[in-house]
């Protein structure tokens, strides 16, 4: 158990819909990262938050957004969903510039 | 910009044989380097990390990796693989406040 909790584990939704993925980092970790993993693109960095503020941005679509709340949990919002958004979404947390600990992921299926 | 290259998408070895997975990074300063392993349907688990000091680092499950600055490499090795090592392996570098992953190497084990 990494200490990072992601909910839900599975999500099935229709095209055009909006979903929210939730991540609770390890206790004391201020950084939260979001990654998307698909068969064709591999593990893609989406965005990083540090203590509530956006720190780095990767290949995140404009339809996607994230935030980190004062209690340090984070949410990834995906809107106007397309079939190609079906993927595993991972959250990871770290304490400063150290190794990241990953959650078990949320498997999103868009039908 | 920092990047990580794992040149081998798939590697197949026989059980009991030795293993080396290649990783090359691009980063201007001294990198923080990691190897993670992902079993099917699971999140990523940290195998080992390099921050500084001894360039040969030991990890969990009998893995080790060697940092070679002159070659910008951080190759992962194991002297004798077990069937349970079949998984996907990711090399990662921390730089500029984010963690960048390679595309992964899928390891197949022959009985």
Coordinates of N, CA and C in Angstrom, one line a residue, chain A residues 33 35 37 43-45 48 55-56 90 97-100 102-104, chain B residues 32 34 36 38 42-44 46 49 51 90 94 97-99 101 103:
Chain A
X33 N 0.8 14.6 -8.5 CA 1.0 14.5 -9.9 C -0.2 13.7 -10.5
X35 N -1.2 11.5 -14.0 CA -0.7 10.9 -15.2 C -1.8 10.1 -15.9
X37 N -2.4 7.0 -18.6 CA -1.7 5.8 -19.2 C -2.6 5.1 -20.2
X43 N 2.8 6.3 -20.5 CA 2.5 7.1 -19.3 C 2.8 8.5 -19.6
X44 N 1.7 9.3 -19.6 CA 1.9 10.7 -20.0 C 1.6 11.6 -18.7
X45 N 2.6 12.5 -18.5 CA 2.4 13.5 -17.4 C 1.4 14.5 -17.8
X48 N 1.0 18.9 -12.3 CA 1.5 18.7 -11.0 C 1.0 19.9 -10.1
X55 N 2.2 23.6 -10.4 CA 3.6 23.7 -10.4 C 4.2 23.4 -11.8
X56 N 3.6 22.5 -12.5 CA 4.1 22.1 -13.8 C 2.9 21.5 -14.6
X90 N -3.6 7.9 -13.2 CA -2.8 7.7 -12.0 C -2.6 9.0 -11.3
X97 N 11.2 17.2 -3.9 CA 11.8 16.6 -5.1 C 12.3 15.2 -4.7
X98 N 11.4 14.3 -4.5 CA 11.8 12.9 -4.1 C 11.0 12.0 -4.9
X99 N 11.1 10.7 -4.6 CA 10.3 9.7 -5.3 C 8.9 9.9 -5.1
X100 N 8.1 9.6 -6.2 CA 6.7 9.7 -6.1 C 6.1 8.3 -5.8
X102 N 2.6 6.1 -6.1 CA 1.5 6.0 -6.9 C 0.3 5.4 -6.3
X103 N -0.9 5.9 -6.6 CA -2.1 5.2 -6.3 C -2.3 4.1 -7.3
X104 N -3.4 3.4 -7.1 CA -3.8 2.2 -7.9 C -4.4 2.6 -9.2
Chain B
X32 N 17.9 13.4 -10.5 CA 17.4 12.4 -9.6 C 16.8 11.3 -10.5
X34 N 15.0 7.3 -11.1 CA 14.3 6.2 -10.5 C 14.0 5.1 -11.5
X36 N 10.8 2.3 -11.7 CA 9.5 1.8 -11.2 C 9.1 0.5 -11.9
X38 N 5.6 -1.9 -12.9 CA 4.2 -1.9 -12.9 C 3.7 -3.3 -13.3
X42 N -2.0 -2.8 -12.0 CA -1.5 -2.2 -10.7 C -0.9 -0.8 -10.9
X43 N -0.7 -0.1 -9.9 CA 0.0 1.2 -9.9 C 1.5 0.9 -10.0
X44 N 2.3 2.0 -10.1 CA 3.7 1.9 -10.2 C 4.3 1.8 -8.8
X46 N 8.0 1.8 -6.7 CA 9.4 2.2 -6.8 C 10.3 1.0 -6.5
X49 N 16.2 4.2 -6.4 CA 16.4 5.6 -6.7 C 17.9 6.0 -6.6
X51 N 20.1 9.6 -6.0 CA 20.1 11.0 -5.8 C 21.5 11.6 -5.9
X90 N 9.6 1.2 -15.8 CA 9.7 2.6 -16.2 C 10.9 3.2 -15.5
X94 N 13.7 13.2 -12.3 CA 13.1 14.4 -11.7 C 13.9 15.6 -12.2
X97 N 11.0 20.4 -11.2 CA 9.8 20.2 -10.4 C 8.8 19.2 -10.9
X98 N 9.2 18.4 -11.9 CA 8.3 17.3 -12.3 C 9.0 16.0 -12.6
X99 N 8.3 15.0 -12.6 CA 8.9 13.7 -12.8 C 8.5 13.2 -14.2
X101 N 8.7 10.3 -17.1 CA 8.9 8.9 -17.3 C 9.3 8.5 -18.7
X103 N 9.0 5.6 -21.8 CA 7.8 4.9 -22.3 C 7.6 3.5 -21.8

